[in-house]
Amino acid sequence: MAYFSGQGRVYIGARDSAGNPAGLTFVGNVPELKVSLSVETLEHQEAQSGQRLTDLQLIKTKKGEFSCTLEDLSAENLELSLFGVTSSVTAGTVTAEALPSGIAVGETRLLARQFVSSVVVTDSSGTPKTLPSAQYTVHAAQGAITFNDITTGGPYVQPFKVDYSYGAAKTTAMFRSAQPEVWLRFDGINTADGNKPVIVDLYRVAINPTKDLSLISDELQRFELSGRVLADVTKPSDGSLGQFGRLILQST
């Protein structure tokens, strides 16, 4: 008898035109991974005994679903869970970025870039005046400026213009890609049986967008990645691979 208690690593990757993994990426620590199989059936009841007994059951459809809990807020994981497209921003500088006119004391205005430094704010007068840095607060990581005083040293002519440097970043835009279809591999061990290897391949998984991405909490944040396991018709229906997936155990 072999009991099972699993741990392991989860890899996800795009599929090539032949239905094979084009390259798998480790998704980070996964505290929970589930694969659920189900069938939809058609049942027939006899009409002779007076008890309407079920005398036939036919399987109409076979379905598979998977879900896993992710803890790594990486760009690759966010692309999958948000149907996103990630772009890289290289470090650079901005000159005279104009803010909207009508800024009032206490307002916070956003810059076009984040992770900013060397911020200088000037006005739009014929001979531009520079606002003393004590009159505004720079939120460097957020790329934002809060204006605390816009009169001392003035009068100033709006719109204000901002010179600054910004750092490298990665940006994932939500709902920019089609529904991803991926190959998923669980490279696991059975901790209840001497850490014997347990391997699961799901050949074709259509990913769902994450339902909840909790951004404020006292706990370590996790988010769910789930999807429907689809049939991969590139795999032979009568072969050892199956058309949905496979579970591999080491022979004893």
Short mmCIF file of C-alpha atoms in Angstrom, two decimals:
data_model
loop_
_atom_site.label_atom_id
_atom_site.label_comp_id
_atom_site.label_asym_id
_atom_site.label_seq_id
_atom_site.Cartn_x
_atom_site.Cartn_y
_atom_site.Cartn_z
CA MET A 1 0.00 0.00 0.00
CA ALA A 2 1.33 3.44 -0.94
CA TYR A 3 -0.04 6.53 0.77
CA PHE A 4 0.38 9.90 -0.89
CA SER A 5 1.34 13.35 0.36
CA GLY A 6 2.62 15.51 -2.41
CA GLN A 7 5.00 18.38 -2.83
CA GLY A 8 6.88 19.58 -5.86
CA ARG A 9 7.43 22.16 -8.53
CA VAL A 10 4.93 23.38 -11.16
CA TYR A 11 6.07 24.38 -14.63
CA ILE A 12 3.93 26.07 -17.29
CA GLY A 13 4.82 26.84 -20.89
CA ALA A 14 3.43 27.61 -24.31
CA ARG A 15 2.72 24.79 -26.77
CA ASP A 16 4.30 24.54 -30.19
CA SER A 17 2.45 23.69 -33.41
CA ALA A 18 2.91 19.97 -32.72
CA GLY A 19 1.28 20.22 -29.30
CA ASN A 20 4.53 19.85 -27.37
CA PRO A 21 5.88 22.27 -24.75
CA ALA A 22 7.85 25.06 -26.38
CA GLY A 23 9.64 25.84 -23.11
CA LEU A 24 8.53 25.51 -19.50
CA THR A 25 8.83 28.17 -16.77
CA PHE A 26 8.89 27.46 -13.03
CA VAL A 27 6.00 29.38 -11.46
CA GLY A 28 7.45 29.57 -7.94
CA ASN A 29 6.15 28.08 -4.71
CA VAL A 30 2.74 26.41 -5.11
CA PRO A 31 1.16 25.38 -1.78
CA GLU A 32 -1.89 23.82 -3.44
CA LEU A 33 -2.47 22.10 -6.79
CA LYS A 34 -5.62 20.23 -7.83
CA VAL A 35 -6.75 18.35 -10.92
CA SER A 36 -10.48 17.57 -11.10
CA LEU A 37 -12.00 15.11 -13.57
CA SER A 38 -15.72 14.76 -14.17
CA VAL A 39 -18.19 13.24 -16.60
CA GLU A 40 -21.63 14.27 -17.77
CA THR A 41 -23.93 11.29 -18.14
CA LEU A 42 -27.25 10.38 -19.73
CA GLU A 43 -29.32 7.97 -17.63
CA HIS A 44 -32.22 5.79 -18.74
CA GLN A 45 -34.99 4.52 -16.48
CA GLU A 46 -36.94 1.36 -17.23
CA ALA A 47 -40.73 1.65 -17.38
CA GLN A 48 -41.83 -1.89 -16.53
CA SER A 49 -41.36 -2.60 -12.83
CA GLY A 50 -43.20 0.40 -11.43
CA GLN A 51 -40.00 1.54 -9.66
CA ARG A 52 -38.42 3.50 -12.52
CA LEU A 53 -35.04 1.91 -11.93
CA THR A 54 -31.98 3.24 -13.74
CA ASP A 55 -30.90 0.50 -16.11
CA LEU A 56 -28.45 2.37 -18.35
CA GLN A 57 -25.91 5.15 -18.00
CA LEU A 58 -24.09 6.66 -20.97
CA ILE A 59 -21.17 9.06 -20.70
CA LYS A 60 -21.89 12.14 -22.83
CA THR A 61 -18.79 14.23 -22.05
CA LYS A 62 -15.54 13.94 -20.12
CA LYS A 63 -14.13 17.09 -18.53
CA GLY A 64 -11.03 18.11 -16.65
CA GLU A 65 -10.15 21.19 -14.64
CA PHE A 66 -7.12 22.31 -12.72
CA SER A 67 -6.38 24.95 -10.13
CA CYS A 68 -3.27 25.97 -8.27
CA THR A 69 -2.37 28.62 -5.73
CA LEU A 70 0.51 30.89 -6.68
CA GLU A 71 2.65 32.97 -4.35
CA ASP A 72 5.17 34.42 -6.80
CA LEU A 73 3.97 37.78 -8.16
CA SER A 74 6.20 37.52 -11.23
CA ALA A 75 5.53 39.11 -14.60
CA GLU A 76 5.17 35.65 -16.16
CA ASN A 77 2.51 34.58 -13.64
CA LEU A 78 0.67 37.87 -14.00
CA GLU A 79 0.60 37.52 -17.78
CA LEU A 80 -1.22 34.20 -17.42
CA SER A 81 -3.61 35.21 -14.66
CA LEU A 82 -4.48 38.65 -16.09
CA PHE A 83 -4.46 37.73 -19.82
CA GLY A 84 -1.69 40.29 -19.90
CA VAL A 85 1.13 41.47 -22.11
CA THR A 86 4.34 42.51 -20.37
CA SER A 87 6.63 45.18 -21.75
CA SER A 88 10.00 46.26 -20.43
CA VAL A 89 10.78 49.91 -19.72
CA THR A 90 14.43 50.88 -19.94
CA ALA A 91 15.79 53.61 -17.69
CA GLY A 92 15.83 57.11 -19.16
CA THR A 93 15.07 60.79 -18.69
CA VAL A 94 12.11 63.07 -19.37
CA THR A 95 12.30 66.78 -20.14
CA ALA A 96 9.43 69.24 -19.64
CA GLU A 97 6.61 66.76 -19.11
CA ALA A 98 3.55 69.01 -18.80
CA LEU A 99 1.10 68.38 -15.99
CA PRO A 100 -2.59 69.31 -16.33
CA SER A 101 -3.42 72.93 -15.57
CA GLY A 102 -5.44 73.96 -12.52
CA ILE A 103 -3.38 72.17 -9.87
CA ALA A 104 -4.40 73.17 -6.35
CA VAL A 105 -2.57 72.87 -3.05
CA GLY A 106 -2.72 69.33 -1.65
CA GLU A 107 -3.34 67.63 -4.99
CA THR A 108 -1.26 64.70 -6.18
CA ARG A 109 -0.50 64.40 -9.88
CA LEU A 110 0.88 61.34 -11.67
CA LEU A 111 3.90 61.34 -13.94
CA ALA A 112 4.09 59.18 -17.05
CA ARG A 113 6.89 57.07 -15.54
CA GLN A 114 7.61 55.44 -12.19
CA PHE A 115 10.74 54.95 -10.03
CA VAL A 116 11.71 58.57 -10.59
CA SER A 117 14.62 60.67 -9.32
CA SER A 118 16.26 64.08 -9.91
CA VAL A 119 12.84 65.74 -10.13
CA VAL A 120 12.74 69.45 -11.07
CA VAL A 121 9.44 71.36 -11.43
CA THR A 122 9.20 74.60 -13.41
CA ASP A 123 6.31 76.77 -14.53
CA SER A 124 5.29 77.95 -18.00
CA SER A 125 6.14 81.65 -17.75
CA GLY A 126 8.29 83.34 -20.42
CA THR A 127 11.29 82.96 -18.14
CA PRO A 128 10.43 79.68 -16.38
CA LYS A 129 10.54 79.73 -12.60
CA THR A 130 11.70 76.68 -10.66
CA LEU A 131 9.59 75.60 -7.70
CA PRO A 132 11.70 74.98 -4.57
CA SER A 133 11.73 71.27 -3.77
CA ALA A 134 10.34 72.03 -0.29
CA GLN A 135 7.04 73.04 -1.92
CA TYR A 136 6.22 69.56 -3.21
CA THR A 137 6.66 65.94 -2.21
CA VAL A 138 7.96 63.39 -4.69
CA HIS A 139 6.65 59.82 -4.40
CA ALA A 140 9.54 58.25 -6.25
CA ALA A 141 8.40 54.64 -6.72
CA GLN A 142 4.87 55.67 -7.68
CA GLY A 143 5.97 58.43 -10.05
CA ALA A 144 3.78 61.06 -8.40
CA ILE A 145 4.08 64.59 -6.99
CA THR A 146 2.02 66.13 -4.19
CA PHE A 147 1.94 69.94 -4.32
CA ASN A 148 2.13 71.44 -0.81
CA ASP A 149 2.69 75.11 -1.76
CA ILE A 150 2.24 76.72 -5.18
CA THR A 151 2.41 80.40 -4.17
CA THR A 152 5.70 80.99 -2.34
CA GLY A 153 8.22 82.39 -4.81
CA GLY A 154 5.49 82.97 -7.37
CA PRO A 155 3.28 83.86 -8.99
CA TYR A 156 3.59 80.72 -11.13
CA VAL A 157 2.07 80.10 -14.53
CA GLN A 158 0.55 76.68 -15.04
CA PRO A 159 0.87 74.12 -16.47
CA PHE A 160 3.85 73.01 -14.41
CA LYS A 161 6.55 71.10 -16.29
CA VAL A 162 8.68 68.34 -14.83
CA ASP A 163 12.18 67.12 -15.65
CA TYR A 164 13.17 63.78 -14.11
CA SER A 165 15.00 60.49 -14.50
CA TYR A 166 13.22 57.14 -14.26
CA GLY A 167 14.33 53.58 -13.61
CA ALA A 168 13.83 50.31 -15.45
CA ALA A 169 10.53 48.51 -14.91
CA LYS A 170 8.21 45.82 -16.25
CA THR A 171 4.61 46.66 -17.04
CA THR A 172 1.87 44.05 -17.46
CA ALA A 173 -1.23 45.38 -19.22
CA MET A 174 -4.43 43.51 -18.27
CA PHE A 175 -6.71 41.79 -20.79
CA ARG A 176 -4.34 42.37 -23.68
CA SER A 177 -3.88 38.77 -24.87
CA ALA A 178 -6.12 35.95 -26.03
CA GLN A 179 -6.92 33.16 -23.58
CA PRO A 180 -3.62 31.32 -23.02
CA GLU A 181 -3.38 27.61 -23.78
CA VAL A 182 -0.43 26.04 -22.02
CA TRP A 183 1.29 22.79 -21.14
CA LEU A 184 1.44 22.19 -17.38
CA ARG A 185 3.85 19.83 -15.63
CA PHE A 186 3.90 18.85 -11.97
CA ASP A 187 7.36 17.58 -11.05
CA GLY A 188 6.49 16.15 -7.66
CA ILE A 189 7.53 13.83 -4.89
CA ASN A 190 5.49 11.60 -2.60
CA THR A 191 6.64 12.53 0.90
CA ALA A 192 4.60 9.61 2.33
CA ASP A 193 6.53 7.08 0.27
CA GLY A 194 10.22 7.91 0.50
CA ASN A 195 10.01 10.99 -1.74
CA LYS A 196 9.41 8.86 -4.81
CA PRO A 197 8.90 10.90 -8.01
CA VAL A 198 5.38 11.72 -9.18
CA ILE A 199 5.02 13.41 -12.57
CA VAL A 200 1.82 14.83 -14.04
CA ASP A 201 1.51 16.34 -17.51
CA LEU A 202 -1.56 18.26 -18.67
CA TYR A 203 -1.08 18.77 -22.38
CA ARG A 204 -3.53 21.55 -23.15
CA VAL A 205 -4.89 23.83 -20.44
CA ALA A 206 -7.03 26.89 -21.25
CA ILE A 207 -6.25 29.39 -18.49
CA ASN A 208 -9.00 31.41 -16.79
CA PRO A 209 -8.37 34.96 -15.55
CA THR A 210 -7.76 35.13 -11.83
CA LYS A 211 -10.92 35.88 -9.86
CA ASP A 212 -9.29 37.70 -6.97
CA LEU A 213 -5.98 39.52 -6.72
CA SER A 214 -6.01 40.76 -3.14
CA LEU A 215 -3.77 43.80 -2.86
CA ILE A 216 -4.20 44.82 0.79
CA SER A 217 -4.03 42.25 3.58
CA ASP A 218 -2.14 41.33 6.72
CA GLU A 219 -1.38 37.90 5.26
CA LEU A 220 1.12 36.71 2.67
CA GLN A 221 -0.71 37.15 -0.62
CA ARG A 222 -1.69 34.26 -2.84
CA PHE A 223 -3.74 34.13 -6.00
CA GLU A 224 -5.38 31.30 -7.88
CA LEU A 225 -4.57 30.15 -11.38
CA SER A 226 -7.18 27.83 -12.84
CA GLY A 227 -8.32 26.51 -16.17
CA ARG A 228 -10.08 23.86 -18.22
CA VAL A 229 -8.13 20.82 -19.36
CA LEU A 230 -8.88 20.39 -23.07
CA ALA A 231 -8.38 17.37 -25.27
CA ASP A 232 -5.18 17.43 -27.31
CA VAL A 233 -6.10 15.72 -30.56
CA THR A 234 -2.44 15.73 -31.66
CA LYS A 235 -1.92 12.85 -29.21
CA PRO A 236 -2.99 9.38 -30.38
CA SER A 237 -6.27 8.40 -28.74
CA ASP A 238 -5.17 4.79 -28.26
CA GLY A 239 -1.62 5.51 -27.06
CA SER A 240 -0.10 5.55 -23.59
CA LEU A 241 -0.09 9.35 -23.56
CA GLY A 242 -3.84 9.82 -23.56
CA GLN A 243 -5.37 13.01 -24.93
CA PHE A 244 -5.92 14.93 -21.69
CA GLY A 245 -2.86 14.18 -19.63
CA ARG A 246 -0.89 11.53 -17.82
CA LEU A 247 0.35 10.64 -14.34
CA ILE A 248 3.71 8.87 -14.13
CA LEU A 249 4.91 6.84 -11.12
CA GLN A 250 8.24 5.11 -10.77
CA SER A 251 7.99 1.30 -10.98
CA THR A 252 8.92 -0.53 -7.79
#
